[in-house]
CSV table of C-alpha atoms in Angstrom, one decimal:
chain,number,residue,atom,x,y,z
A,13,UNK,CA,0.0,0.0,0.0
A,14,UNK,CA,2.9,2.3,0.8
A,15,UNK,CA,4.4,2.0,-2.4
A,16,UNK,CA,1.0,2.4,-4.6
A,17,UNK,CA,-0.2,5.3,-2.8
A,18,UNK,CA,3.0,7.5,-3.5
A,19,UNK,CA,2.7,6.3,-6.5
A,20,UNK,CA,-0.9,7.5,-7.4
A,21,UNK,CA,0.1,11.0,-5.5
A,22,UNK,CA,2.7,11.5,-7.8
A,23,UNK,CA,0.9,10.5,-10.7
A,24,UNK,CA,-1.8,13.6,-9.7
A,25,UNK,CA,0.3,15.8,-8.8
A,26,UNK,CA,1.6,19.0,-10.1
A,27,UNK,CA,5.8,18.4,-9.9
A,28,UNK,CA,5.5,15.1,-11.4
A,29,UNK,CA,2.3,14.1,-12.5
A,30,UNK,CA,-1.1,14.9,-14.6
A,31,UNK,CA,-1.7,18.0,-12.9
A,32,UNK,CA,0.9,20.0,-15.4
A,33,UNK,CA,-1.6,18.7,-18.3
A,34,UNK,CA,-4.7,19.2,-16.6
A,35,UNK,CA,-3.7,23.1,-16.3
A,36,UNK,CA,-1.8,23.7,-19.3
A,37,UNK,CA,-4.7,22.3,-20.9
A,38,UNK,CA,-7.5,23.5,-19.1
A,39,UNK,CA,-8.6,20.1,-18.6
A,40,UNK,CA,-10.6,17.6,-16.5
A,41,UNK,CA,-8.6,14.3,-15.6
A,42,UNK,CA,-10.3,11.7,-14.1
A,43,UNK,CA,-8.1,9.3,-12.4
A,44,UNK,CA,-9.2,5.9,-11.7
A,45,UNK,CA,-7.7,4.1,-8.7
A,46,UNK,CA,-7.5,0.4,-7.4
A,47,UNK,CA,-9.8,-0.5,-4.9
A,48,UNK,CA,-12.9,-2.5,-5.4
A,49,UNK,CA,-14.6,-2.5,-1.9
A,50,UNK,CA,-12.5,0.0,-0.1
A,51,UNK,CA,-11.1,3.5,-1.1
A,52,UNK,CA,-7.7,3.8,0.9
A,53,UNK,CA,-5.4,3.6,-2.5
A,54,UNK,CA,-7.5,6.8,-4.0
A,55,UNK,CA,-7.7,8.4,-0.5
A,56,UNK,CA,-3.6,8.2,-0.5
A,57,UNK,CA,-3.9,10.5,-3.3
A,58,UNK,CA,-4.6,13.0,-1.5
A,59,UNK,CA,-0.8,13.7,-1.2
A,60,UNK,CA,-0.7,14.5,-4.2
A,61,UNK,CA,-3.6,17.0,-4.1
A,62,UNK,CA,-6.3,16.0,-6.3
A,63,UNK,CA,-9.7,18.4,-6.3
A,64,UNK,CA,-11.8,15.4,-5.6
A,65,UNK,CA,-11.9,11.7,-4.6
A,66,UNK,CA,-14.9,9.3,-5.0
A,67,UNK,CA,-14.8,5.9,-3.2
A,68,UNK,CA,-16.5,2.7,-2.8
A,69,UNK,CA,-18.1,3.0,0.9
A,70,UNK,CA,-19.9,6.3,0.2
A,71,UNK,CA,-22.1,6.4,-2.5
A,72,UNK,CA,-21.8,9.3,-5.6
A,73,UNK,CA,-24.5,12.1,-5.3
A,74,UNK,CA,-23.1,13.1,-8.9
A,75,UNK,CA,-25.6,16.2,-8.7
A,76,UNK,CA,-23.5,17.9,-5.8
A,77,UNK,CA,-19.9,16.8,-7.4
A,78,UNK,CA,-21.0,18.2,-10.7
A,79,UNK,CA,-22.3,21.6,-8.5
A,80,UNK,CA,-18.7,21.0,-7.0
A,81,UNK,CA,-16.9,20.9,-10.2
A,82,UNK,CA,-18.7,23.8,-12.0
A,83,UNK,CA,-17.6,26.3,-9.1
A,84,UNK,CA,-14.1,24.9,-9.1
A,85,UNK,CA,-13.6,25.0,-12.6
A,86,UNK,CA,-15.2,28.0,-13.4
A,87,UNK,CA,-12.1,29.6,-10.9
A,88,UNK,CA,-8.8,27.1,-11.4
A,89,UNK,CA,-9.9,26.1,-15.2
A,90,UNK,CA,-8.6,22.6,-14.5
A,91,UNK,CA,-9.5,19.8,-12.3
A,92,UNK,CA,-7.8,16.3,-11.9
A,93,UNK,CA,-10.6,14.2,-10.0
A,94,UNK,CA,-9.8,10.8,-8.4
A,95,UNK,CA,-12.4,8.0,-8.7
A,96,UNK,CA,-11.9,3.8,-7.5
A,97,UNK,CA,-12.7,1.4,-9.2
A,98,UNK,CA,-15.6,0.3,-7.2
A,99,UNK,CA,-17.3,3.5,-6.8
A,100,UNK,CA,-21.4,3.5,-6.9
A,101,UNK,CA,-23.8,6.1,-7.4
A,102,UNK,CA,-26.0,7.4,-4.9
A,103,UNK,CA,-28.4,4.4,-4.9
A,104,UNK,CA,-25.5,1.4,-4.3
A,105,UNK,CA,-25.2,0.7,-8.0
A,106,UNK,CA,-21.7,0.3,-9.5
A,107,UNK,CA,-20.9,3.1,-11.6
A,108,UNK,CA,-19.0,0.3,-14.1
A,109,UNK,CA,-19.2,-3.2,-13.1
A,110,UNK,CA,-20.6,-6.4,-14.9
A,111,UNK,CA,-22.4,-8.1,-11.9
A,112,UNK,CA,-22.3,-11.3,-14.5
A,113,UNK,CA,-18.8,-11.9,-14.8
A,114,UNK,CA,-17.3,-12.7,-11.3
A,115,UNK,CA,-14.1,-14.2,-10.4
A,116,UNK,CA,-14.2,-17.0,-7.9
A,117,UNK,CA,-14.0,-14.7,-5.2
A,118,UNK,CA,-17.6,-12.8,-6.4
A,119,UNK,CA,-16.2,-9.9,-7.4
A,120,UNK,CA,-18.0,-8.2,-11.0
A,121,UNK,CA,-15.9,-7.7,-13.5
A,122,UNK,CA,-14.7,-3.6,-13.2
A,123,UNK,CA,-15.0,-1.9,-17.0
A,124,UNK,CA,-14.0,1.5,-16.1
A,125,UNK,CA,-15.5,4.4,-13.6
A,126,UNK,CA,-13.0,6.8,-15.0
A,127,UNK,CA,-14.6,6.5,-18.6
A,128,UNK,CA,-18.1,6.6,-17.7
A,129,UNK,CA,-18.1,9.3,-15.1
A,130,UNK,CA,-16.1,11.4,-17.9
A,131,UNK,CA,-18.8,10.8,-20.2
A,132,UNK,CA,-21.4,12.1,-18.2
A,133,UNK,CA,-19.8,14.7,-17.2
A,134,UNK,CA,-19.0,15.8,-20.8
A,135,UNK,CA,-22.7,15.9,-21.6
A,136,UNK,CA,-23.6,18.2,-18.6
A,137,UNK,CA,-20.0,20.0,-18.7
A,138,UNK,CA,-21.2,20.8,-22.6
A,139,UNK,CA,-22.0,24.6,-22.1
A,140,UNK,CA,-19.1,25.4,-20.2
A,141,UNK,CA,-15.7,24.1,-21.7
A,142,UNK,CA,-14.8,21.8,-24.5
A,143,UNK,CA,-15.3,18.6,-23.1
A,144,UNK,CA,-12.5,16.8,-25.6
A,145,UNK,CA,-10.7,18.0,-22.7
A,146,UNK,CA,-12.7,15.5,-20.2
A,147,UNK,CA,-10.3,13.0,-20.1
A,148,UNK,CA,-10.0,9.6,-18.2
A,149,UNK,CA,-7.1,7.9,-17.3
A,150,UNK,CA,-6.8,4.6,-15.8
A,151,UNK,CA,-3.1,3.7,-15.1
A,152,UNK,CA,-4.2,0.0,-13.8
A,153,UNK,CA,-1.1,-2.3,-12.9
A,154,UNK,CA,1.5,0.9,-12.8
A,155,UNK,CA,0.2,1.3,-9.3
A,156,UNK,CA,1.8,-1.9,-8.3
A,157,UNK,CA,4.5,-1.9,-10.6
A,158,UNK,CA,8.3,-1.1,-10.1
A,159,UNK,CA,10.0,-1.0,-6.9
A,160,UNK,CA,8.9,-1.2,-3.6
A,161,UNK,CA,9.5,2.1,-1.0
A,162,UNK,CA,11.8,1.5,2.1
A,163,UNK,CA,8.6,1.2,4.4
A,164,UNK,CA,7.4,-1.7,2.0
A,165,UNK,CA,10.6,-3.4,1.8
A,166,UNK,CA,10.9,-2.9,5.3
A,167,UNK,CA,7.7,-4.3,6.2
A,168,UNK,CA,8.2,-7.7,4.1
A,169,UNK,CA,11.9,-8.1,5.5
A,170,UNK,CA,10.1,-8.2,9.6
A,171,UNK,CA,7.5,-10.2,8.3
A,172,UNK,CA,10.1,-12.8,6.7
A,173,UNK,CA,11.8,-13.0,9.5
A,174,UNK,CA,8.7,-13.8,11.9
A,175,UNK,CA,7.4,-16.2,9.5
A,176,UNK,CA,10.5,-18.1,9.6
A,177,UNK,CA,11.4,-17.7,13.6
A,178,UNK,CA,7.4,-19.3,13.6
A,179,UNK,CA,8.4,-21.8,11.2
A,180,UNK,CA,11.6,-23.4,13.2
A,181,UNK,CA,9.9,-23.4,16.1
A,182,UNK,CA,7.4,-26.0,15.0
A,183,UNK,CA,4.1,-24.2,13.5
A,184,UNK,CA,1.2,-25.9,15.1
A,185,UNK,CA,-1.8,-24.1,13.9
A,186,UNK,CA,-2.3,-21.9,10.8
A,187,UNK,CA,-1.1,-18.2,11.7
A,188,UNK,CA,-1.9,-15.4,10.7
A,189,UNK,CA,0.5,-12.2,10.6
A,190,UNK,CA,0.0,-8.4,10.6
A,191,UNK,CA,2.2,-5.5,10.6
A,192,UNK,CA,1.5,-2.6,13.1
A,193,UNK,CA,2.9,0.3,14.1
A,194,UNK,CA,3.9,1.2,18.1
A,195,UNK,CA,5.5,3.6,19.0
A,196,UNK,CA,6.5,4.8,15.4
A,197,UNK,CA,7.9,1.7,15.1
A,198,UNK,CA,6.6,-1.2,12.7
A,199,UNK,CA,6.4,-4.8,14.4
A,200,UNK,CA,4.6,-8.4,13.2
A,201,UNK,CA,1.7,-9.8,15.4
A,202,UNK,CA,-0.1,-12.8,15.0
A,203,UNK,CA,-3.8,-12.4,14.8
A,204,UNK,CA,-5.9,-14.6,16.4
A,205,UNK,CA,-8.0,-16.3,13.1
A,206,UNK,CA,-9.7,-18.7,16.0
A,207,UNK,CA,-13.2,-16.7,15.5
A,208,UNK,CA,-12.9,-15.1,11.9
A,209,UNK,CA,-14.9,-17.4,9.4
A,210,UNK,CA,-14.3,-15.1,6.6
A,211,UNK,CA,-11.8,-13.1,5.4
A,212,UNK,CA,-14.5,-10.2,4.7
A,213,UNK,CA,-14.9,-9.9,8.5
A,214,UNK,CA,-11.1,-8.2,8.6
A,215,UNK,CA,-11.8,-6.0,5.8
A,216,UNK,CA,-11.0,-2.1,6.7
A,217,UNK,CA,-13.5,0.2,5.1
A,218,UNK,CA,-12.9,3.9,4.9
A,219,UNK,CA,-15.7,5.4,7.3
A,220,UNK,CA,-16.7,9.4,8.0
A,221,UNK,CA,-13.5,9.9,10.8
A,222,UNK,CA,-11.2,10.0,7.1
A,223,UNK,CA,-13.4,11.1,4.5
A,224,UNK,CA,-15.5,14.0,3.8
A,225,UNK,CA,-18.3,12.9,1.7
A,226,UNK,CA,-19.8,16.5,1.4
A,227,UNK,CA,-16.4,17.7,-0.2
A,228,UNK,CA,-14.9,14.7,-2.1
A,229,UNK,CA,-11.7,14.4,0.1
A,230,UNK,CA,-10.1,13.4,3.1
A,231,UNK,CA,-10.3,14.9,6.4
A,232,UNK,CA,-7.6,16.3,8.4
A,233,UNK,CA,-7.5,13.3,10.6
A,234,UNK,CA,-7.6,10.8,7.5
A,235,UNK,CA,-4.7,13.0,6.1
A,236,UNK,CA,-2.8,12.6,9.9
A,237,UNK,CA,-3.9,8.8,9.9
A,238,UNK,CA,-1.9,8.6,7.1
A,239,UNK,CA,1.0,11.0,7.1
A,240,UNK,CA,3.5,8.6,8.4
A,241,UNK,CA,3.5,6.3,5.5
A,242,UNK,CA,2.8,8.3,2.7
A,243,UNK,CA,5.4,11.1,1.2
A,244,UNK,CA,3.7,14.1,0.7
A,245,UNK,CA,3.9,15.7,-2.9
A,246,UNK,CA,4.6,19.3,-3.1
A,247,UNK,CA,1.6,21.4,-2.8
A,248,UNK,CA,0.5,23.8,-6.3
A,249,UNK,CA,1.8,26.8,-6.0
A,250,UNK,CA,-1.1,28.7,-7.6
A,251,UNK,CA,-4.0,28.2,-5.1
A,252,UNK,CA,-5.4,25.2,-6.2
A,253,UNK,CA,-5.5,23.3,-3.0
């Protein structure tokens, strides 16, 4: 997760990222992120200092983003808008899903949020710009491509090591390891799977204490919450943020 979410804030951001097109261009980039179920990859972006971020475990009320948009836009004359890929509209349907191809874990088969919120935002975004420059982008595996960041590497080298301290001391039943922080400092745990049936009960959803679902974007505490494992991009220097 480390690694992906610098990545993603880079790839928004002004000094390295889509940001220098969206503004030369006076465009609208809409930036599709991992995350099927849970928004914390397109909530990292936020280091990189996207307008607006729309994930999975709150709903899309597209009339108030496109209010949202109109007002921003009509002022910056760009926007670069981050969507995952398992956002819904205000009503719990998938914005882009086919709910009749799943894998054999049950999950629909993703064909793009990026594209189709673009498109409907080009047909109501008609009267005020030229909505060629609508543009999705959706850079898929590059999130988890490449190489890892020190915290990552860092993380999978204490694992290792527990797993194999675990292993020459006779594993009896499965185990299950985590990394946590204490202190500042990353350690493994075992976590007690003894009562979990189902890996969806340990899922981590994104809830109100992190996101702001009036404004499209993470709350100061989110943005504390997760400070210390995400690099912070360089903020635009022309009052965009």
């Amino acid at each position: 997760y480390p690694t992906a979410a610098e990545k993603i804030s880079s790839f928004v951001s002004l000094s390295e990222g889509l940001r220098t097109t969206a503004y030369s261009h006076e465009r609208i980039i809409i930036v599709e992120s991992m995350g099927m179920h849970a928004g914390w990859l397109a909530l990292g972006s936020s280091f990189g200092h996207p307008d607006f971020i729309i994930i999975p475990e709150f709903p899309l009320d597209y009339d108030l983003l496109l209010d949202k948009m109109r007002s921003k836009y009509s002022v910056t004359k760009n926007l670069v808008v981050v969507i995952s890929e398992g956002a819904k509209w205000k009503g719990e349907n998938y914005i882009s899903a086919n709910e009749n191809d799943k894998d054999s874990y049950g999950h629909p088969k993703f064909l793009g949020a990026a594209t189709v919120l673009a498109d409907r935002l080009k047909k109501d975004l008609a009267s005020q710009m030229d909505t060629r420059n609508i543009n999705p982008v959706n850079p898929s595996y590059l999130y988890r491509s490449g190489k890892p960041n020190n915290l990552d590497s860092r993380g999978a080298e204490i694992l290792g090591k527990r797993a194999i301290e675990i292993l020459r001391n006779n594993l009896g039943e499965p185990i299950f390891l985590t990394l946590q922080k204490s202190n500042a400092v990353f350690e493994a745990k075992e976590f007690d799977l003894q009562n979990i049936n189902n890996i969806e009960e340990i899922h981590r959803f994104v809830d109100d204490r992190y996101y702001d679902s009036s404004e499209f974007r993470i709350t100061e505490k989110g943005k504390d919450y997760l400070s210390f494992i995400i690099k912070e991009m360089p903020e635009p220097e022309y009052g965009l943020s």
